[in-house]
Coordinates of C-alpha atoms and ligand atoms in Angstrom, one line a residue:
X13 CA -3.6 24.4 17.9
X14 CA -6.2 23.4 15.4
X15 CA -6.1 21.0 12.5
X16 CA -5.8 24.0 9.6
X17 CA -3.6 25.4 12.0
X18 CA -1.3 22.5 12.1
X19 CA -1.6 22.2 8.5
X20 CA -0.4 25.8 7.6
X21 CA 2.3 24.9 9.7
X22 CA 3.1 21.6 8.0
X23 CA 2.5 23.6 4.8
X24 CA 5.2 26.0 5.6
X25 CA 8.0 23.4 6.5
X26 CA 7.4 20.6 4.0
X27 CA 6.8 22.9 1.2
X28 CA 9.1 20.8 -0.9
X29 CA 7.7 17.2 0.0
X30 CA 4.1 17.7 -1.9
X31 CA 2.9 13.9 -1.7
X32 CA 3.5 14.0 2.4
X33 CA 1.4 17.5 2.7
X34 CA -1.3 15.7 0.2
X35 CA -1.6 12.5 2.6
X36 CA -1.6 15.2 6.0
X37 CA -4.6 17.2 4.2
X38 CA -6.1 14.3 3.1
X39 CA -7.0 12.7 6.5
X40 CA -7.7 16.2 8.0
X41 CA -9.9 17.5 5.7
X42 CA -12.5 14.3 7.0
X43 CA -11.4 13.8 10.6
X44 CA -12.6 17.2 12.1
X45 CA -16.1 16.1 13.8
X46 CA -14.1 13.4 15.3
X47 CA -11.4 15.6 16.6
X48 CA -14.2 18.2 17.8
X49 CA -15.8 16.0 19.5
X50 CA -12.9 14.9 21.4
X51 CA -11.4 18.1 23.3
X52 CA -8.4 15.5 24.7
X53 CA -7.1 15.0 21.2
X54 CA -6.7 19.0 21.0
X55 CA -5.2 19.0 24.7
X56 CA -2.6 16.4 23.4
X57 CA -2.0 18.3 20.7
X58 CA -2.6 14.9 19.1
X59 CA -2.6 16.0 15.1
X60 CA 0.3 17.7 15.6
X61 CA 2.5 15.1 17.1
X62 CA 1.2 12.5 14.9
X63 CA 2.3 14.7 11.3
X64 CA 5.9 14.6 12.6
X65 CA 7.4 11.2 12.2
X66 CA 9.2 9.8 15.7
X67 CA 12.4 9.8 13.6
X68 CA 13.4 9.6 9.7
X69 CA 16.7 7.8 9.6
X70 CA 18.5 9.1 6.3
X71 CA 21.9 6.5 5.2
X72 CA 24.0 6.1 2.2
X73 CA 24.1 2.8 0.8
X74 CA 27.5 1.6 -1.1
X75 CA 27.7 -1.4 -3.3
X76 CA 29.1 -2.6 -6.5
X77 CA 28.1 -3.5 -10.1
X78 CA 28.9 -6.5 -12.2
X79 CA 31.7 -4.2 -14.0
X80 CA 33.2 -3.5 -10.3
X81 CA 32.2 0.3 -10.5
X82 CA 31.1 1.8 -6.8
X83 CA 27.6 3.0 -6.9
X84 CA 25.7 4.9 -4.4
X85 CA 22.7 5.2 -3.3
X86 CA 20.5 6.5 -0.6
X87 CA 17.7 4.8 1.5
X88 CA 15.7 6.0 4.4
X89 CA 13.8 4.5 7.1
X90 CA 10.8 6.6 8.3
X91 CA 9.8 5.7 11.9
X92 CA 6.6 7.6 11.8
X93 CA 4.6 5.7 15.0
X94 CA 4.8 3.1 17.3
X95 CA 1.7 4.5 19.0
X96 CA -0.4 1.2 18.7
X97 CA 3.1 -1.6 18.0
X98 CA 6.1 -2.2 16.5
X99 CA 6.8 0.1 13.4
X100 CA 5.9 -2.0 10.6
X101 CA 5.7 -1.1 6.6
X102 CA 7.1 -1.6 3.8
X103 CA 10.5 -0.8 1.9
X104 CA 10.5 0.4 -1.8
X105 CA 12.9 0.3 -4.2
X106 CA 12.2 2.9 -7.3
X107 CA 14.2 5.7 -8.6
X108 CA 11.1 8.4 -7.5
X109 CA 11.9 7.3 -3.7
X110 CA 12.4 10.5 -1.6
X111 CA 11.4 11.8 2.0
X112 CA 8.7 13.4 0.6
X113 CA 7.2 9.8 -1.1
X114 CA 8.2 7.9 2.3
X115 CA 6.7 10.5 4.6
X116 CA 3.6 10.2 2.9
X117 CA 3.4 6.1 3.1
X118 CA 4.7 6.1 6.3
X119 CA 1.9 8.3 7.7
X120 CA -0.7 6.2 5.5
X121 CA 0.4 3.1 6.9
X122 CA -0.1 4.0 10.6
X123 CA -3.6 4.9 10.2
X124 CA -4.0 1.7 7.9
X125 CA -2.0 -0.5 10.1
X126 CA -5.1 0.5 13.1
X127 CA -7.0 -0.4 10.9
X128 CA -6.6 -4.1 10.9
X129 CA -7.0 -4.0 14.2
X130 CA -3.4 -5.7 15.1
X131 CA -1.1 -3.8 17.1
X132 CA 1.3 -2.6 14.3
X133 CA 2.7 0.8 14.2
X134 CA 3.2 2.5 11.6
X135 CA 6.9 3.3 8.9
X136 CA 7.8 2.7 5.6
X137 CA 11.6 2.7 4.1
X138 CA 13.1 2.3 0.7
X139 CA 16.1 3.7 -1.5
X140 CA 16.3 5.8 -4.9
X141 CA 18.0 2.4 -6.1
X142 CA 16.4 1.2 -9.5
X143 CA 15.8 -2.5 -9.8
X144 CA 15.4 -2.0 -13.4
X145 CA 17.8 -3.7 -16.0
X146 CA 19.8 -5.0 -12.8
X147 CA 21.5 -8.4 -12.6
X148 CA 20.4 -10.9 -10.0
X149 CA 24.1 -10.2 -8.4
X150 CA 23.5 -6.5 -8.5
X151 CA 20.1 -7.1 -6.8
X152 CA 21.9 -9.1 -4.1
X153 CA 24.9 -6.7 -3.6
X154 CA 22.8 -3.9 -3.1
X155 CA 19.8 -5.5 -0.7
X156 CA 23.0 -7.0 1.2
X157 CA 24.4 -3.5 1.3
X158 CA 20.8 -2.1 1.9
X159 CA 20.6 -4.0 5.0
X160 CA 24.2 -3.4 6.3
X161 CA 23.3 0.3 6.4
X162 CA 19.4 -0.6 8.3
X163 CA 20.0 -3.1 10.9
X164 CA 20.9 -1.1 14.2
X165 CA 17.6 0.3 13.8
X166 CA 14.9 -2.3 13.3
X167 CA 14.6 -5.5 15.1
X168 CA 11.5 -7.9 15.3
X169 CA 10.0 -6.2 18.5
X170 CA 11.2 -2.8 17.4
X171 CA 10.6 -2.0 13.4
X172 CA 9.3 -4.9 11.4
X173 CA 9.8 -3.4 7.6
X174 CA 8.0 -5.6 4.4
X175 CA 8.2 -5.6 0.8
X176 CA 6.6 -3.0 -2.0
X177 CA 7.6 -1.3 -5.2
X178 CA 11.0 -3.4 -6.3
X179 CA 10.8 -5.2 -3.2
X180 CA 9.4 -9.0 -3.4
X181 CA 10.6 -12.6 -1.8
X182 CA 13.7 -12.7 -4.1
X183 CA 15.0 -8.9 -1.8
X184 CA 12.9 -10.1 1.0
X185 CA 15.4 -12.9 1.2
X186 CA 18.5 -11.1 0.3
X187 CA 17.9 -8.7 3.1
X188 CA 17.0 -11.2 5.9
X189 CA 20.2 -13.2 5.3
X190 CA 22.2 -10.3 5.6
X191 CA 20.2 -9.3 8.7
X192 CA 21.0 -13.0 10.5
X193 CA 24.4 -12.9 9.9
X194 CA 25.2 -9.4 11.3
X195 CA 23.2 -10.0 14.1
X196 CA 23.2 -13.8 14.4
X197 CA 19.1 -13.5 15.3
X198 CA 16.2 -15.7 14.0
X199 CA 13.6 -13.7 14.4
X200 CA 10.8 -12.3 12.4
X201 CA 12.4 -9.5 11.4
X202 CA 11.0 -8.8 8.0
X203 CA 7.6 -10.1 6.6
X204 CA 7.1 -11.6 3.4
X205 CA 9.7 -14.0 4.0
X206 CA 10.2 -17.6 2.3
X207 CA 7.2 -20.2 3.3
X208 CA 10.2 -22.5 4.0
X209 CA 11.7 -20.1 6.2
X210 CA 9.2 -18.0 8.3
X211 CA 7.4 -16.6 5.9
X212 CA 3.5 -16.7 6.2
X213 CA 1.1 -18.6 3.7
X214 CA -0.9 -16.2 1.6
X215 CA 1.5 -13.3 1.8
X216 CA 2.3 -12.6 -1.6
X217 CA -1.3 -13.0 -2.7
X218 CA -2.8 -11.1 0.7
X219 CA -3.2 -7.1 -0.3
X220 CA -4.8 -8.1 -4.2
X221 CA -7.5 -10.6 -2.5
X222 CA -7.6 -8.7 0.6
X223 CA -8.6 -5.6 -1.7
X224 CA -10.8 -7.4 -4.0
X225 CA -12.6 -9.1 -0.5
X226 CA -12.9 -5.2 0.5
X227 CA -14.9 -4.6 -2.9
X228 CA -17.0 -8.0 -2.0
X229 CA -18.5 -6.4 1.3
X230 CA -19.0 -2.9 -0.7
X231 CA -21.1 -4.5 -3.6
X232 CA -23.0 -6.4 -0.3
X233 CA -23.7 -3.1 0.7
X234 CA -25.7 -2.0 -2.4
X235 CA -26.7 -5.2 -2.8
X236 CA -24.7 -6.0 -6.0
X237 CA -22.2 -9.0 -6.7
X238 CA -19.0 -8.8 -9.1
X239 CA -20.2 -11.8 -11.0
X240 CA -20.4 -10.6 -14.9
X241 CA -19.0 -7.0 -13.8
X242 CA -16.0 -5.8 -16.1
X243 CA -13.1 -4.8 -14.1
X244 CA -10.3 -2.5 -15.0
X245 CA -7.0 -3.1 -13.0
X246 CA -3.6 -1.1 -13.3
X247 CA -0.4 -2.1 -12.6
X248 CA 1.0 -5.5 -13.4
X249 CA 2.3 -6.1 -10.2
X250 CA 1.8 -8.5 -7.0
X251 CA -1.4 -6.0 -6.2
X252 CA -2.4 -5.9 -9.4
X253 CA -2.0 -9.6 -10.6
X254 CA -3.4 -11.4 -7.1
X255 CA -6.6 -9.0 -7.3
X256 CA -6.9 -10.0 -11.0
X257 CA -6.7 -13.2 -10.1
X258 CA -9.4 -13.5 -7.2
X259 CA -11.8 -11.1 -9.3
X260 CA -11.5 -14.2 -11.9
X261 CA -12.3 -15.9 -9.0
X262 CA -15.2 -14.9 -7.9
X263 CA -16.2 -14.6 -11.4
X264 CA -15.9 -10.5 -12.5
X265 CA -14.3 -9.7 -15.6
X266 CA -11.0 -8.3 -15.5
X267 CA -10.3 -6.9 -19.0
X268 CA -7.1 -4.2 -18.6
X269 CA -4.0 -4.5 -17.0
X270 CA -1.1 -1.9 -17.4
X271 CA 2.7 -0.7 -16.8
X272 CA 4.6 2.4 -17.1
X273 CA 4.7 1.3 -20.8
X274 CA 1.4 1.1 -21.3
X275 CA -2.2 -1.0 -21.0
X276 CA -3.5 -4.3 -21.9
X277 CA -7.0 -4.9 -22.9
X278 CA -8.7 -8.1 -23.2
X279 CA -12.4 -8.0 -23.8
X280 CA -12.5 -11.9 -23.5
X281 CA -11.2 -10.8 -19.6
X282 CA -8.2 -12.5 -18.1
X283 CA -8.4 -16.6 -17.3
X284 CA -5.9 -18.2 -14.7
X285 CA -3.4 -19.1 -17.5
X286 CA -3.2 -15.5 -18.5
X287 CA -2.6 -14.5 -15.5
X288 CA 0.1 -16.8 -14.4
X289 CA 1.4 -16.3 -18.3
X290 CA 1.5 -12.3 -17.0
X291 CA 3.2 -13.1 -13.6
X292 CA 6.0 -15.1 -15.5
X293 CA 6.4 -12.7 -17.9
X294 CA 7.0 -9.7 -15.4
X295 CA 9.2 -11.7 -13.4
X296 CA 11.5 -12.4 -16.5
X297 CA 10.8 -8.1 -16.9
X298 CA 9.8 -8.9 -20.5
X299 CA 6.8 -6.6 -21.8
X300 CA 3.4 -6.9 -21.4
X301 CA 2.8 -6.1 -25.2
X302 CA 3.6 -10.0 -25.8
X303 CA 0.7 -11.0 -24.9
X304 CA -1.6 -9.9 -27.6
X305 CA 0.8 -12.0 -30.2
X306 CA 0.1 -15.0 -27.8
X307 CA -3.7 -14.4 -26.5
X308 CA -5.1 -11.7 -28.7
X309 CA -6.6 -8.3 -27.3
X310 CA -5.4 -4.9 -27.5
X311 CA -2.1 -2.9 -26.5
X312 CA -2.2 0.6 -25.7
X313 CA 1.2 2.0 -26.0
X314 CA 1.9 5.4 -23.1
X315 CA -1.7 5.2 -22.2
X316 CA -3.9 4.3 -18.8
X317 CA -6.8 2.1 -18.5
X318 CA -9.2 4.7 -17.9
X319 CA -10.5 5.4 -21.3
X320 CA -11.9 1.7 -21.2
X321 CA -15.7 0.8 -20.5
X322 CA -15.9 -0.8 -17.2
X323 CA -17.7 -1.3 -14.1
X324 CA -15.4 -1.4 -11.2
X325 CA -11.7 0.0 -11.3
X326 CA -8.8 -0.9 -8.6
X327 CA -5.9 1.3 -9.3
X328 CA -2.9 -1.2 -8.4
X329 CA 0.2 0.7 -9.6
X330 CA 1.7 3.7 -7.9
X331 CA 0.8 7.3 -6.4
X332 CA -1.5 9.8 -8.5
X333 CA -1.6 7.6 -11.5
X334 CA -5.1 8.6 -11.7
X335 CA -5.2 12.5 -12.0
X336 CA -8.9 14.4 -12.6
X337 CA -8.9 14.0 -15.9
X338 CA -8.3 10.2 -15.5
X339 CA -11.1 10.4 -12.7
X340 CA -13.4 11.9 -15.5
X341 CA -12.7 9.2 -18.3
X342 CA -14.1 7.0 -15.4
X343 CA -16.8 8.4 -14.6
X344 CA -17.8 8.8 -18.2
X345 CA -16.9 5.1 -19.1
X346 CA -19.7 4.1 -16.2
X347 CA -17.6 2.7 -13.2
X348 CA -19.5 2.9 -10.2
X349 CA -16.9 1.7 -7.7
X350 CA -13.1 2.7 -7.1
X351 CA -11.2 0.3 -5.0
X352 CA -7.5 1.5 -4.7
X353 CA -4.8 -1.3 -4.5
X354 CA -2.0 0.9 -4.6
X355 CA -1.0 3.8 -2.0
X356 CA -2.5 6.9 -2.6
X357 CA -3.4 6.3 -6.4
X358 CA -5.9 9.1 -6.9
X359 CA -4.8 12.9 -6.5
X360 CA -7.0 14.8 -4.3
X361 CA -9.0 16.0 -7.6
X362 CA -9.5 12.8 -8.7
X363 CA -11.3 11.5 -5.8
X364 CA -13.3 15.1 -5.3
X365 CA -14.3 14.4 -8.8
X366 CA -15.3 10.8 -8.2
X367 CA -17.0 11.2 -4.7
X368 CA -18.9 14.1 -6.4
X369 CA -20.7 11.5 -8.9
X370 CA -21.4 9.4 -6.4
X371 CA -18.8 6.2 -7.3
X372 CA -18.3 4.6 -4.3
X373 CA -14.6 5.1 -3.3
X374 CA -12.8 2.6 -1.2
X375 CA -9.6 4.7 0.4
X376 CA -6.0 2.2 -0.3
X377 CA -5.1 2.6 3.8
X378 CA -8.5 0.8 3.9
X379 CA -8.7 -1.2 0.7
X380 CA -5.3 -2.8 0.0
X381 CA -4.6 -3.2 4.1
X382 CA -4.7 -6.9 3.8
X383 CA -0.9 -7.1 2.6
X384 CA 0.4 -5.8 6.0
X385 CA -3.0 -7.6 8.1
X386 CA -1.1 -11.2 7.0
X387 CA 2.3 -9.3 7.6
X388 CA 1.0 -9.2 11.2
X389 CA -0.2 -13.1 11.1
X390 CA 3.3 -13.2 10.2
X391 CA 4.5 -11.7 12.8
X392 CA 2.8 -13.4 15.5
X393 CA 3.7 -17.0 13.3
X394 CA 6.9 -15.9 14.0
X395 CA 6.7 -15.5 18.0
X396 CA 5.0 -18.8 18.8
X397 CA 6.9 -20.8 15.8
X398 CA 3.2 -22.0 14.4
X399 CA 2.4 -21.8 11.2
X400 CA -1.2 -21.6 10.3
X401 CA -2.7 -23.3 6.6
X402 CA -4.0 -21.7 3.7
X403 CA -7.1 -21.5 4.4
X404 CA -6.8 -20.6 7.9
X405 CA -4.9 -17.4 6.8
X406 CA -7.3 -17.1 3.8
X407 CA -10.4 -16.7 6.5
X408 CA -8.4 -14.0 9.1
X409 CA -7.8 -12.6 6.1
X410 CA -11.3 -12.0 4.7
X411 CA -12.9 -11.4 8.5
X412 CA -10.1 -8.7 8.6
X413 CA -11.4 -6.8 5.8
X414 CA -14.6 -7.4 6.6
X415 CA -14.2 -5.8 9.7
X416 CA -12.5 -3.0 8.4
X417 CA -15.3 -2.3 5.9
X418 CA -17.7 -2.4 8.5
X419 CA -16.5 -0.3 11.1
X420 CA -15.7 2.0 8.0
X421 CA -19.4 2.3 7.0
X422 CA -19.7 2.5 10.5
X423 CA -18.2 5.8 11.2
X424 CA -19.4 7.0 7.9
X425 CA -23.2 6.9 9.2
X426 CA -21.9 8.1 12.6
X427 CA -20.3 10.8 11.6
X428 CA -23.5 11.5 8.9
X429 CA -21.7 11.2 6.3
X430 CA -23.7 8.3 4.9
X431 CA -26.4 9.9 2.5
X432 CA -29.2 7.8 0.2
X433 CA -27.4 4.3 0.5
X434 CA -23.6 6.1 -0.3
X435 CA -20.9 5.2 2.4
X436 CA -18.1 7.4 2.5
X437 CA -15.6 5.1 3.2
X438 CA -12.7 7.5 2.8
X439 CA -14.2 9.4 5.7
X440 CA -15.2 6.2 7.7
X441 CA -11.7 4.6 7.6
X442 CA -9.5 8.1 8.5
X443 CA -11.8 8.6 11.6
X444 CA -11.7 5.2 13.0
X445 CA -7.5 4.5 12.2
X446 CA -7.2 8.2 13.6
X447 CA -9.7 7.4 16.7
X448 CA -7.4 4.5 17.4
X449 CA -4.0 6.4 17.3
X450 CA -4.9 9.0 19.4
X451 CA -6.8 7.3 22.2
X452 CA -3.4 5.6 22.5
X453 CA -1.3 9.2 22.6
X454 CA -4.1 10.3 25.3
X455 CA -3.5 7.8 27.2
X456 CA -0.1 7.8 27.3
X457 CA 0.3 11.5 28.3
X458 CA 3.0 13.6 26.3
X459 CA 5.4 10.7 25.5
X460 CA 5.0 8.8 22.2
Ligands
NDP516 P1 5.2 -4.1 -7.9 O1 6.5 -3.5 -8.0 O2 5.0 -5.5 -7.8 O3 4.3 -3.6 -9.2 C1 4.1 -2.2 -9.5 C2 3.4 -2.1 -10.8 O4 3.0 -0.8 -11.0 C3 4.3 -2.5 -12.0 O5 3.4 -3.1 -13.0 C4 4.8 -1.2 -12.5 O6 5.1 -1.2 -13.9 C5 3.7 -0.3 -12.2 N1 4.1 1.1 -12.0 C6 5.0 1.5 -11.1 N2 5.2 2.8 -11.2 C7 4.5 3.2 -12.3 C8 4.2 4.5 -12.9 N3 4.8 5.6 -12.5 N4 3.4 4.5 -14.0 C9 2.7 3.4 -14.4 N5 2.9 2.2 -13.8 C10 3.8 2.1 -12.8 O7 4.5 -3.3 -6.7 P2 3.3 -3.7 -5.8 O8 2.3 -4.4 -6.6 O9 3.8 -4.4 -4.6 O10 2.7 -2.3 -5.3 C11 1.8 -1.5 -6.1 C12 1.2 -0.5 -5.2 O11 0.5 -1.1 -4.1 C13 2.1 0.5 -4.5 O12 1.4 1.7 -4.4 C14 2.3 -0.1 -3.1 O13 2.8 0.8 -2.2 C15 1.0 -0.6 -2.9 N6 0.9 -1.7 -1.9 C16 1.6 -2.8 -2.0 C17 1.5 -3.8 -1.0 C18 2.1 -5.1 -1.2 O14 1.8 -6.0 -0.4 N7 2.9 -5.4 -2.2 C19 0.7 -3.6 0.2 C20 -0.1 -2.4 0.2 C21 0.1 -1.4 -0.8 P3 6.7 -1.5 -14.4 O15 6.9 -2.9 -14.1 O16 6.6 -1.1 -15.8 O17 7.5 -0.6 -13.5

């Protein structure tokens, strides 16, 4: 069966889960000389095993709220491939969580999970539970309920799930808790844990450096530096606030930063105070709009970023938050390079659009892959009992995306899509996390 054939037929059965069919289209559309190249893969019937997840395991989650009323819930865990490792991803909580939203993560994260070049397979899990407005007790009743419902099915050799949307160290902890004391295990079960208690340095801050380190070795590549360059971030999140925060860094100018309720803009650009004044201030889930009563700058009530002058943008907040007309205002306002923090931010017009002028786009399963990269340092923490520093983490951590942003440009020029000094990275990473993948279902026959 060919790749447009599989599609149609993922077409037909998923019509209802649109962000899944998006993802599947988006990887096939720029892996087909690979795939032609490589009669095996057809043989294998390698595309078409790898769109169907190994399992999706569907549960209903019961807790209580602080006035003693029952709620429900539901939460899924999508085992899409342990081709290349353990399944490992994250697990969201946000009321737009569905199959279709997890599908499409899960499938994401197996080709960005090869990328890093540790052997991680690929999942991702979460529940239509809104963190929003909860109490602290609320939040612990329900991740303790949460991981009642999980823990047959994951295990730290088996399925290693993370944090994402609504999911941070305060849930992170929660869950592991409840995990140790129905199973009475120590292991490394989830990443993102606790420093004090098997959690890896450099964690939280790992996917908003790790993205912004990305952008470094692209700028390399045309000879540019971010030094001086005006950078416009959405989201006000752990992606969004840790990439602010090494852009400041290395000395770029980060002047937006948004929610769903709107965007920030500071032409003065965002300082380390700011910054940790905006982390405090989403943790206490106060709004952004403060901050122009206490720093100055501009608040944009309902809006986006996009309408903003800038150089560089790194879409940090959720799926398709940029749509074409979004990708338009960009292009207009003069960015020249797209990072994406977040999963899947652009819609597939957005990124035709932007690829079309020529901005160089950095694909998220490439981009923001350095979250689950130290999620695997974690990992492997966790199995000798070692803990690295810092710094040591800090340096896998940029040689990590370093490597992935070469072998990237790599394929691009390979596979001759590399034209005048443009990479196309979104082609570069899909055929070398796909390459990976399915060398590993060839060679292990029809199982898998
Ligand atoms: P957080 O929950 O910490 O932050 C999410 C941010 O995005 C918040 O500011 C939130 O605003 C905003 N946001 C969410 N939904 C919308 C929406 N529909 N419209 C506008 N703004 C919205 O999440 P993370 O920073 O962890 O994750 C952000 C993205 O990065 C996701 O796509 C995630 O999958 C991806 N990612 C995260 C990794 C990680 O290590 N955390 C790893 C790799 C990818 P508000 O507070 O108002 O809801």
């Amino acid at each position: 069966m060919s790749i447009s054939q599989a599609i149609e037929k993922i077409e037909a059965r998923y019509a209802h889960q649109p962000e899944f069919i998006q993802a599947v289209k988006e990887v096939a559309i720029t892996i087909a000389p690979l795939y032609d190249s490589h009669p095996e893969y057809d043989t294998f019937k390698v595309f078409e095993r790898l769109v169907e997840p190994d399992r999706v395991i569907a549960f209903r989650i019961n807790w209580e709220n602080d006035k003693g009323e029952v709620q429900v819930n539901r939460g899924w865990r999508v085992q899409f491939s342990n081709a290349l490792g353990p399944y490992k991803g994250g697990i969201r909580f946000h009321p737009t969580v569905n199959q279709s939203v997890l599908k499409f993560l899960g499938f994401e994260q197996i080709f960005k999970n090869a990328l890093t070049g540790l052997p991680m397979g690929g999942a991702k899990g979460g529940s239509d539970f809104d963190p929003k407005g909860k109490s602290d007790n609320e939040i612990r009743r329900f991740c303790y309920a949460f991981m009642r419902e999980l823990h047959p099915y994951i295990n730290k050799d088996t399925d290693v799930p993370a944090g994402d949307i609504g999911v941070g160290g305060r849930e992170i902890s929660y869950m592991f808790a409840m995990y140790k004391n129905l199973t009475r295990e120590y292991g490394g079960v989830l990443t993102g844990k606790g420093v004090g208690f098997g959690g890896s340095l450099m964690r939280t801050e790992a996917t908003g450096y790790g993205a912004v380190y990305f952008l470094e070795n692209m700028l390399t590549a045309q000879n540019e530096h971010i030094a001086g360059k005006r950078v416009l971030i959405s989201g006000a999140g752990n992606v969004s606030l840790h990439a602010a925060e090494k852009v400041h860094m290395l000395g770029g100018v980060v002047v937006t930063v948004s929610d769903s309720q709107g965007t920030l803009y500071d032409e003065k650009g965002l300082n380390q105070e700011k910054i940790n004044w905006l982390k405090e201030q989403k943790a206490k889930s106060q709004p952004l709009a403060d901050y122009v009563a206490v720093y100055g700058g501009e608040w944009f009530a309902g809006q986006k970023p996009w309408h903003i002058k800038g150089d560089i943008a790194i879409p940090s907040a959720t799926q398709n938050e940029v749509n074409e007309g979004d990708a338009k205002l960009m292009v207009e306002n003069g960015i020249k390079y797209v990072v994406e923090g977040a999963n899947m931010p652009l819609t597939a017009e957005a990124i035709d659009h932007i690829r079309l002028h020529r901005v160089h786009y950095a694909p998220g399963k490439a981009a923001n892959a350095g979250g689950v990269a130290v999620s695997g340092l974690e990992m492997s923490q966790n199995s000798v009992r070692q803990y690295k520093s810092f710094e040591q983490i800090d340096a896998r951590l940029k040689c990590i995306m370093k490597n992935i942003h070469d072998s990237a440009a790599e394929a691009s020029g390979k596979y001759h899509q590399t034209d005048k000094g443009y990479i196309d990275y979104m082609t570069g990473a899909n055929i070398v996390g796909f390459e990976r993948v399915a060398d590993a279902l060839v060679a292990y026959g029809i199982l898998n």
